Amino acid sequence: GAVVSQHPSRVICKSGTSVKIECRSLDFQATTMFWYRQFPKQSLMLMATSNEGSKATYEQGVEKDKFLINHASLTLSTLTVTSAHPEDSSFYICSASRNRGAQGTEAFFGQGTRLTVV
Amino acid sequence: QQQVKQSPQSLIVQKGGISIINCAYENTAFDYFPWYQQFPGKGPALLIAIRPDVSEKKEGRFTISFNKSAKQFSLHIMDSQPGDSATYFCAAASGTYKYIFGTGTRLKVLA
């Protein structure tokens, strides 16, 4: 399968600071990337859809000013958690869609980032 | 209508047995149904996927069965191994690429 690299895998930050998470598609170009949040023993909750060169589309209830998404190139999307609070502590996962032409698209996931806000 | 219902929530299987996880959807616009395997602290990994034009797809020990009229699909893991112990998510997507995930099934395969 294709490789999607997410960095960092773990981060601990102080309350009120900002944290940036990077998501890179290493061996394919991804016009669309997705950011998810996952709580313990729960499913993935889509936060936003990131399209290269345009503004991200946020799901209902997700604060766009708090979770800043930038998709500057076809291989890189970033999620910045601004003014982090302990309730933002979670497992954040990105995915990148690879277009397979007539076979449609496939989504590949990064390894996730465990964010802990203290 | 956007939901994907997954069952069971948890599953315990003996080594060598068959693990079966089921999913059901409502939205007939979905045209891509992948299954993901997730280990603790890791991102989901694509296992196998199917499109509505076929009723079954097999890759190694993993098989997807798809019932378009019932709007259901299932994952079968043959000869289950302790290393298969993980959480499995089904998903459904349409041409918008947006994935709707099931609630997950925690599989434990006993040695």
XYZ file of N, CA and C in Angstrom:
687
model
N 0.812 -1.209 0.000
C 0.000 0.000 0.000
C 0.841 1.254 0.000
N 0.224 2.376 -0.220
C 0.926 3.647 -0.238
C 1.310 4.068 1.182
N 2.287 4.960 1.274
C 2.800 5.367 2.576
C 2.391 6.792 2.900
N 1.797 6.944 4.067
C 1.462 8.263 4.583
C 2.189 8.415 5.913
N 2.992 9.447 5.998
C 3.798 9.657 7.194
C 3.229 10.811 8.006
N 3.064 10.591 9.278
C 2.508 11.616 10.169
C 3.533 11.887 11.267
N 3.722 13.164 11.554
C 4.744 13.537 12.533
C 4.286 14.734 13.360
N 4.484 14.758 14.659
C 5.146 13.725 15.455
C 4.172 12.611 15.819
N 4.680 11.517 16.355
C 3.806 10.431 16.782
C 3.246 10.712 18.180
N 4.018 11.444 18.965
C 3.548 11.830 20.296
C 4.004 13.245 20.588
N 3.164 14.002 21.251
C 3.559 15.350 21.659
C 2.828 15.718 22.938
N 3.581 16.328 23.825
C 3.014 16.847 25.070
C 3.238 18.350 25.066
N 2.187 19.099 25.300
C 2.351 20.553 25.282
C 1.621 21.158 26.470
N 1.987 22.379 26.765
C 1.345 23.085 27.873
C 0.066 23.732 27.395
N -0.865 23.837 28.296
C -2.137 24.477 28.008
C -1.901 25.904 27.509
N -2.565 26.288 26.419
C -2.430 27.636 25.878
C -1.453 27.737 24.719
N -0.648 26.720 24.527
C 0.305 26.743 23.410
C -0.321 26.103 22.178
N 0.384 26.211 21.056
C -0.097 25.636 19.797
C 0.793 24.482 19.376
N 0.198 23.530 18.710
C 0.925 22.346 18.258
C 0.623 22.095 16.792
N 1.660 21.805 16.018
C 1.479 21.526 14.599
C 1.762 20.060 14.316
N 0.860 19.439 13.575
C 1.017 18.039 13.181
C 1.121 17.999 11.661
N 2.101 17.263 11.153
C 2.301 17.168 9.710
C 1.856 15.816 9.167
N 1.321 15.844 7.970
C 0.896 14.628 7.292
C 1.440 14.675 5.871
N 2.244 13.683 5.519
C 2.859 13.652 4.199
C 2.538 12.349 3.475
N 2.170 12.460 2.212
C 2.056 11.278 1.371
C 3.418 11.108 0.695
N 4.071 10.000 0.965
C 5.468 9.847 0.567
C 5.663 9.371 -0.865
N 4.727 8.598 -1.377
C 4.963 8.027 -2.701
C 3.806 8.253 -3.666
N 2.951 9.215 -3.350
C 1.902 9.573 -4.289
C 1.431 10.988 -3.984
N 0.771 11.585 -4.934
C 0.236 12.928 -4.742
C -1.210 12.828 -4.276
N -1.537 13.586 -3.283
C -2.867 13.528 -2.690
C -3.542 14.889 -2.780
N -4.497 15.001 -3.665
C -5.218 16.274 -3.755
C -6.139 16.471 -2.565
N -6.515 15.367 -1.936
C -7.406 15.450 -0.784
C -6.804 14.693 0.391
N -6.785 15.363 1.523
C -6.366 14.719 2.773
C -7.444 14.963 3.816
N -7.496 14.076 4.776
C -8.525 14.160 5.803
C -7.871 14.143 7.176
N -8.498 14.826 8.114
C -8.032 14.804 9.492
C -9.141 14.242 10.378
N -8.733 13.285 11.208
C -9.658 12.617 12.113
C -9.183 12.770 13.548
N -10.143 12.610 14.422
C -9.847 12.565 15.847
C -10.432 11.259 16.372
N -9.692 10.608 17.232
C -10.167 9.337 17.770
C -10.010 9.316 19.276
N -11.112 9.107 19.972
C -11.088 8.952 21.415
C -10.880 7.483 21.754
N -10.382 7.206 22.962
C -10.085 5.815 23.328
C -11.250 4.866 23.082
N -10.959 3.791 22.427
C -11.912 2.716 22.151
C -13.121 3.210 21.354
N -12.920 4.249 20.584
C -14.009 4.743 19.750
C -13.579 4.805 18.288
N -14.525 5.106 17.441
C -14.251 5.155 16.015
C -13.586 6.476 15.636
N -13.243 6.590 14.383
C -12.625 7.815 13.888
C -13.705 8.847 13.595
N -13.473 10.061 14.076
C -14.413 11.138 13.839
C -13.779 12.122 12.859
N -14.397 12.274 11.707
C -13.847 13.179 10.709
C -13.947 14.614 11.202
N -12.818 15.318 11.165
C -12.797 16.719 11.578
C -12.924 17.639 10.367
N -12.139 17.329 9.339
C -12.109 18.236 8.192
C -11.527 17.555 6.973
N -11.900 18.081 5.833
C -11.371 17.636 4.547
C -10.473 18.737 4.011
N -9.273 18.365 3.662
C -8.270 19.331 3.232
C -7.977 19.144 1.751
N -8.182 20.187 0.976
C -7.915 20.134 -0.453
C -6.743 21.038 -0.803
N -5.842 20.525 -1.598
C -4.646 21.265 -1.956
C -5.002 22.579 -2.613
N -4.456 23.656 -2.066
C -4.636 24.977 -2.656
C -5.933 25.667 -2.332
N -6.754 25.075 -1.471
C -8.005 25.740 -1.104
C -8.272 25.568 0.385
N -9.297 26.245 0.847
C -9.619 26.174 2.270
C -10.185 24.810 2.634
N -9.911 24.407 3.844
C -10.426 23.122 4.313
C -11.922 23.215 4.576
N -12.562 22.079 4.469
C -13.984 21.984 4.784
C -14.117 21.279 6.122
N -14.708 21.964 7.085
C -14.811 21.431 8.442
C -16.161 20.765 8.672
N -16.127 19.710 9.462
C -17.370 19.054 9.835
C -18.083 19.885 10.894
N -19.364 19.635 10.987
C -20.175 20.380 11.949
C -19.650 20.167 13.357
N -19.521 21.256 14.084
C -19.067 21.186 15.467
C -17.570 21.299 15.642
N -16.825 21.329 14.567
C -15.371 21.463 14.648
C -15.002 22.925 14.455
N -14.281 23.483 15.424
C -13.925 24.907 15.365
C -12.772 25.138 14.401
N -13.028 25.821 13.315
C -11.996 26.034 12.306
C -10.892 26.961 12.789
N -11.212 27.853 13.729
C -10.173 28.754 14.238
C -9.274 28.066 15.252
N -9.749 26.959 15.762
C -8.952 26.219 16.747
C -8.092 25.160 16.053
N -8.659 24.559 15.058
C -7.956 23.511 14.322
C -7.657 24.042 12.909
N -6.485 24.635 12.782
C -6.102 25.244 11.513
C -5.491 24.200 10.589
N -6.024 24.137 9.385
C -5.526 23.161 8.424
C -4.965 23.874 7.210
N -3.769 23.432 6.814
C -3.130 23.979 5.632
C -2.695 22.841 4.721
N -3.042 22.941 3.458
C -2.674 21.893 2.502
C -1.882 22.577 1.395
N -0.623 22.863 1.698
C 0.186 23.720 0.846
C 0.673 23.040 -0.427
N 0.772 21.730 -0.406
C 1.261 21.026 -1.591
C 0.513 19.710 -1.743
N 0.773 19.016 -2.817
C 0.071 17.763 -3.084
C 0.541 16.618 -2.194
N 1.553 16.881 -1.381
C 2.059 15.821 -0.514
C 2.091 16.204 0.959
N 1.614 17.391 1.300
C 1.724 17.835 2.689
C 0.478 18.578 3.152
N -0.049 18.134 4.272
C -1.117 18.862 4.954
C -0.717 18.987 6.412
N -1.051 20.113 7.018
C -0.733 20.299 8.431
C -1.982 20.656 9.211
N -2.017 20.184 10.447
C -3.081 20.516 11.387
C -2.427 21.218 12.562
N -2.864 22.426 12.844
C -2.352 23.160 14.000
C -3.461 23.308 15.019
N -3.219 22.771 16.195
C -4.154 22.930 17.302
C -3.733 24.185 18.045
N -4.545 25.213 17.987
C -4.173 26.498 18.586
C -4.729 26.622 19.996
N -3.986 27.310 20.834
C -4.403 27.542 22.213
C -4.959 26.254 22.827
N -4.114 25.254 22.828
C -4.559 23.921 23.244
C -5.010 23.886 24.705
N -6.027 23.087 24.953
C -6.532 22.848 26.301
C -6.535 21.352 26.571
N -6.578 20.967 27.827
C -6.564 19.532 28.142
C -7.635 18.723 27.401
N -8.779 19.337 27.148
C -9.838 18.599 26.431
C -9.500 18.336 24.965
N -8.441 18.981 24.468
C -7.982 18.708 23.106
C -7.095 17.468 23.048
N -6.737 16.958 24.207
C -5.910 15.750 24.248
C -6.659 14.620 23.553
N -5.988 13.996 22.605
C -6.649 12.974 21.809
C -5.648 12.341 20.853
N -6.122 11.403 20.074
C -5.327 10.772 19.029
C -5.808 11.353 17.708
N -4.911 12.035 16.997
C -5.258 12.665 15.741
C -4.643 11.864 14.588
N -5.446 11.587 13.590
C -4.996 10.763 12.472
C -5.314 11.469 11.158
N -4.357 11.433 10.244
C -4.624 11.978 8.921
C -4.751 10.832 7.921
N -5.396 11.106 6.826
C -5.399 10.157 5.722
C -5.263 10.915 4.416
N -4.742 10.238 3.424
C -4.561 10.831 2.110
C -5.199 9.912 1.080
N -5.900 10.506 0.149
C -6.581 9.721 -0.878
C -5.733 9.621 -2.126
N -5.582 8.412 -2.605
C -4.850 8.174 -3.841
C -5.841 7.835 -4.933
N -5.732 8.546 -6.027
C -6.635 8.328 -7.148
C -6.122 7.174 -8.013
N -6.985 6.190 -8.219
C -6.598 5.033 -9.029
C -7.376 5.008 -10.349
N -7.762 6.193 -10.814
C -8.438 6.283 -12.104
C -9.779 5.576 -12.097
N -9.950 4.643 -13.024
C -11.231 3.949 -13.152
C -11.544 3.104 -11.912
N -10.528 2.769 -11.154
C -10.741 1.955 -9.947
C -11.116 2.801 -8.745
N -11.237 4.096 -8.955
C -11.658 4.960 -7.873
C -10.497 5.414 -7.004
N -10.769 5.668 -5.752
C -9.729 6.160 -4.856
C -9.572 5.230 -3.661
N -8.399 5.312 -3.058
C -8.119 4.576 -1.826
C -7.599 5.567 -0.810
N -7.937 5.349 0.442
C -7.429 6.209 1.510
C -6.399 5.452 2.329
N -5.302 6.104 2.577
C -4.242 5.533 3.402
C -4.018 6.448 4.593
N -3.800 5.829 5.749
C -3.727 6.581 6.983
C -2.306 6.723 7.500
N -2.085 7.847 8.151
C -0.846 8.035 8.875
C -0.867 7.214 10.157
N 0.241 7.229 10.877
C 0.341 6.402 12.079
C -0.283 7.066 13.298
N -0.775 8.289 13.118
C -1.455 8.960 14.213
C -0.524 9.769 15.106
N -1.092 10.747 15.774
C -0.350 11.585 16.718
C -1.108 11.621 18.032
N -0.444 11.195 19.095
C -1.038 11.254 20.435
C -0.713 12.610 21.041
N -1.703 13.458 21.169
C -1.513 14.782 21.762
C -1.989 14.776 23.205
N -1.113 15.209 24.085
C -1.460 15.358 25.490
C -1.217 16.808 25.893
N -2.252 17.453 26.363
C -2.138 18.848 26.792
C -2.188 18.876 28.321
N -1.131 19.441 28.900
C -1.040 19.438 30.365
C -1.214 20.851 30.932
N -28.805 8.571 7.575
C -28.559 7.854 6.331
C -27.057 7.727 6.050
N -26.268 8.566 6.757
C -24.847 8.516 6.562
C -24.171 7.489 7.455
N -24.907 6.844 8.333
C -24.311 5.933 9.290
C -23.914 4.612 8.647
N -22.889 4.022 9.245
C -22.520 2.655 8.935
C -22.549 1.896 10.261
N -23.419 0.917 10.334
C -23.588 0.174 11.583
C -22.730 -1.078 11.551
N -21.938 -1.253 12.590
C -20.990 -2.361 12.644
C -21.269 -3.226 13.863
N -21.163 -4.538 13.672
C -21.358 -5.479 14.785
C -20.501 -6.724 14.551
N -20.108 -7.420 15.614
C -20.329 -7.055 17.009
C -19.339 -5.996 17.478
N -19.522 -5.509 18.660
C -18.620 -4.515 19.229
C -17.305 -5.173 19.617
N -17.397 -6.403 20.099
C -16.196 -7.147 20.438
C -16.413 -8.616 20.086
N -15.294 -9.301 19.869
C -15.364 -10.671 19.378
C -14.164 -11.445 19.903
N -14.426 -12.622 20.429
C -13.351 -13.500 20.892
C -13.426 -14.788 20.095
N -12.311 -15.162 19.491
C -12.258 -16.332 18.617
C -11.049 -17.184 18.998
N -11.220 -18.465 18.905
C -10.096 -19.364 19.139
C -9.159 -19.357 17.932
N -7.901 -19.580 18.211
C -6.911 -19.679 17.134
C -7.352 -20.728 16.125
N -7.276 -20.341 14.837
C -7.687 -21.254 13.779
C -9.147 -21.118 13.387
N -9.896 -20.385 14.168
C -11.316 -20.210 13.887
C -11.579 -19.110 12.861
N -12.838 -18.901 12.572
C -13.242 -17.865 11.604
C -13.821 -16.672 12.369
N -13.309 -15.503 12.067
C -13.834 -14.276 12.660
C -14.736 -13.611 11.630
N -15.920 -13.217 12.062
C -16.870 -12.591 11.137
C -17.358 -11.278 11.733
N -17.211 -10.222 10.967
C -17.647 -8.891 11.391
C -18.583 -8.349 10.316
N -19.676 -7.771 10.758
C -20.715 -7.326 9.833
C -20.912 -5.814 9.845
N -21.256 -5.288 8.694
C -21.585 -3.870 8.584
C -22.801 -3.684 7.694
N -23.565 -2.640 8.002
C -24.748 -2.317 7.216
C -24.784 -0.820 6.966
N -25.281 -0.441 5.812
C -25.339 0.973 5.462
C -26.705 1.298 4.882
N -26.997 2.588 4.786
C -28.288 3.024 4.251
C -28.151 3.752 2.914
N -27.069 4.524 2.802
C -26.928 5.397 1.642
C -26.520 4.607 0.397
N -27.396 4.537 -0.575
C -27.105 3.755 -1.780
C -26.076 4.431 -2.682
N -25.692 5.655 -2.349
C -24.663 6.338 -3.132
C -23.257 5.823 -2.811
N -23.105 5.129 -1.696
C -21.790 4.573 -1.356
C -21.375 3.574 -2.430
N -20.134 3.674 -2.853
C -19.675 2.752 -3.896
C -18.290 2.169 -3.616
N -17.857 2.306 -2.384
C -16.541 1.771 -2.025
C -16.583 1.384 -0.561
N -16.196 0.142 -0.267
C -16.358 -0.387 1.082
C -15.047 -1.038 1.531
N -14.222 -0.275 2.248
C -12.943 -0.832 2.725
C -13.050 -1.317 4.163
N -12.132 -2.172 4.515
C -11.957 -2.600 5.897
C -10.559 -2.203 6.349
N -10.490 -1.709 7.588
C -9.222 -1.293 8.152
C -8.937 -2.059 9.433
N -7.654 -2.291 9.663
C -7.184 -2.944 10.880
C -6.368 -1.922 11.671
N -6.660 -1.802 12.945
C -5.924 -0.829 13.747
C -5.402 -1.480 15.020
N -4.099 -1.342 15.241
C -3.480 -1.790 16.481
C -3.391 -0.595 17.432
N -3.345 -0.866 18.743
C -3.325 0.244 19.715
C -2.196 1.238 19.441
N -2.535 2.511 19.440
C -1.546 3.558 19.244
C -1.075 3.730 17.822
N -1.721 3.065 16.884
C -1.329 3.161 15.474
C -2.495 3.631 14.632
N -2.187 4.117 13.429
C -3.252 4.501 12.527
C -3.849 3.276 11.857
N -5.041 3.393 11.314
C -5.674 2.267 10.618
C -4.899 1.886 9.361
N -4.851 0.607 9.073
C -4.187 0.111 7.869
C -5.221 -0.564 6.981
N -5.210 -0.223 5.702
C -6.157 -0.810 4.765
C -5.896 -2.303 4.621
N -6.946 -3.086 4.851
C -6.855 -4.544 4.748
C -7.306 -5.020 3.387
N -8.518 -4.679 3.048
C -9.157 -5.170 1.840
C -10.355 -4.268 1.571
N -10.735 -4.154 0.303
C -11.858 -3.289 -0.037
C -12.634 -3.902 -1.198
N -13.887 -3.491 -1.321
C -14.732 -4.030 -2.372
C -15.605 -2.932 -2.954
N -15.978 -3.097 -4.188
C -16.931 -2.201 -4.840
C -18.196 -2.982 -5.141
N -19.328 -2.308 -5.343
C -20.622 -2.991 -5.448
C -20.794 -3.887 -6.667
N -19.861 -3.860 -7.596
C -20.046 -4.677 -8.792
C -19.657 -6.142 -8.596
N -19.102 -6.463 -7.428
C -18.784 -7.861 -7.125
C -19.395 -8.228 -5.776
N -19.654 -9.521 -5.588
C -20.286 -9.956 -4.343
C -19.274 -10.502 -3.334
N -18.069 -10.764 -3.798
C -17.071 -11.316 -2.881
C -15.674 -10.991 -3.385
N -14.787 -10.737 -2.422
C -13.392 -10.506 -2.761
C -12.537 -11.168 -1.707
N -11.534 -11.889 -2.166
C -10.689 -12.627 -1.234
C -9.233 -12.229 -1.425
N -8.569 -11.964 -0.306
C -7.131 -11.692 -0.339
C -6.497 -12.431 0.833
N -5.852 -13.521 0.507
C -5.241 -14.337 1.555
C -6.298 -14.896 2.485
N -6.153 -14.638 3.777
C -7.115 -15.146 4.762
C -8.326 -14.227 4.938
N -8.314 -13.099 4.250
C -9.383 -12.113 4.413
C -10.340 -12.137 3.223
N -11.632 -12.173 3.528
C -12.663 -12.185 2.496
C -13.734 -11.160 2.849
N -14.126 -10.387 1.855
C -15.283 -9.506 2.010
C -16.437 -10.135 1.243
N -17.588 -10.223 1.920
C -18.824 -10.620 1.252
C -19.719 -9.396 1.179
N -20.292 -9.163 0.011
C -21.081 -7.948 -0.187
C -22.466 -8.318 -0.693
N -23.486 -7.799 -0.034
C -24.873 -8.035 -0.421
C -25.508 -6.689 -0.734
N -25.557 -6.369 -2.024
C -26.013 -5.044 -2.429
C -27.494 -4.827 -2.091
N -28.321 -5.833 -2.303
C -29.760 -5.662 -2.060
C -30.048 -5.454 -0.575
N -29.294 -6.109 0.269
C -29.485 -5.970 1.719
C -28.699 -4.802 2.283
N -27.841 -4.215 1.475
C -26.966 -3.120 1.912
C -26.135 -3.543 3.118
N -25.511 -4.712 2.955
C -24.684 -5.241 4.025
C -23.379 -5.778 3.438
N -22.339 -5.728 4.244
C -21.086 -6.345 3.836
C -20.379 -6.842 5.092
N -19.581 -7.855 4.904
C -18.941 -8.472 6.060
C -17.498 -8.849 5.756
N -16.739 -8.930 6.820
C -15.329 -9.351 6.745
C -15.204 -10.711 7.406
N -14.596 -11.635 6.690
C -14.326 -12.956 7.243
C -12.814 -13.129 7.337
N -12.345 -13.493 8.515
C -10.928 -13.795 8.697
C -10.821 -15.287 8.945
N -10.257 -15.976 7.973
C -10.116 -17.423 8.077
C -8.861 -17.750 8.875
N -8.870 -18.910 9.536
C -7.693 -19.367 10.278
C -7.140 -18.225 11.135
N -7.992 -17.657 11.959
C -7.615 -16.502 12.768
C -6.400 -16.810 13.647
N -5.525 -15.828 13.760
C -4.284 -15.973 14.518
C -4.217 -14.909 15.619
N -3.474 -15.194 16.692
C -3.341 -14.189 17.758
C -2.864 -12.832 17.233
N -2.038 -12.841 16.206
C -1.562 -11.597 15.612
C -2.649 -10.798 14.922
N -3.817 -11.411 14.712
C -4.946 -10.698 14.113
C -5.701 -9.883 15.160
N -5.361 -10.076 16.429
C -6.040 -9.352 17.502
C -5.813 -7.856 17.316
N -6.885 -7.137 17.088
C -6.820 -5.711 16.765
C -8.249 -5.188 16.722
N -8.393 -3.917 16.420
C -9.720 -3.348 16.189
C -9.921 -3.206 14.683
N -11.064 -3.630 14.219
C -11.373 -3.594 12.795
C -12.500 -2.605 12.553
N -12.301 -1.780 11.545
C -13.313 -0.796 11.165
C -13.740 -1.043 9.728
N -15.041 -1.062 9.507
C -15.528 -1.008 8.143
C -15.753 0.465 7.819
N -15.843 0.749 6.548
C -16.109 2.113 6.112
C -16.866 2.070 4.804
N -17.488 3.193 4.499
C -18.187 3.335 3.226
C -17.885 4.715 2.675
N -17.753 4.779 1.376
C -17.412 6.060 0.746
C -18.092 6.155 -0.606
N -18.253 7.397 -1.038
C -18.779 7.645 -2.377
C -17.757 8.477 -3.134
N -18.138 8.978 -4.271
C -17.177 9.686 -5.088
C -16.583 10.925 -4.457
N -17.139 11.380 -3.343
C -16.588 12.569 -2.667
C -15.349 12.231 -1.858
N -15.002 10.971 -1.804
C -13.859 10.476 -1.060
C -14.076 10.485 0.453
N -15.168 11.058 0.912
C -15.391 11.136 2.348
C -15.768 9.754 2.865
N -15.045 9.310 3.883
C -15.280 7.994 4.447
C -16.165 8.093 5.675
N -17.141 7.206 5.757
C -17.951 7.075 6.957
C -17.547 5.752 7.601
N -17.094 5.817 8.841
C -16.585 4.632 9.518
C -17.636 3.992 10.415
N -17.552 2.672 10.505
C -18.315 1.959 11.503
C -17.725 2.212 12.879
N -18.367 1.680 13.885
C -17.979 1.943 15.275
C -16.816 1.078 15.744
N -16.430 0.097 14.942
C -15.271 -0.711 15.280
C -15.632 -2.008 15.993
N -14.805 -3.009 15.769
C -14.953 -4.310 16.439
C -13.603 -4.701 17.009
N -13.576 -4.920 18.314
C -12.316 -5.352 18.948
C -12.260 -6.872 18.907
N -11.322 -7.363 18.136
C -11.150 -8.814 17.972
C -10.010 -9.303 18.838
N -10.276 -10.382 19.569
C -9.223 -11.049 20.335
C -9.197 -12.506 19.920
N -8.050 -12.935 19.448
C -7.874 -14.324 19.055
C -7.045 -15.014 20.116
N -7.631 -16.033 20.717
C -6.973 -16.745 21.802
C -5.987 -17.777 21.258
N -4.834 -17.835 21.898
C -3.793 -18.760 21.443
C -4.114 -20.212 21.786
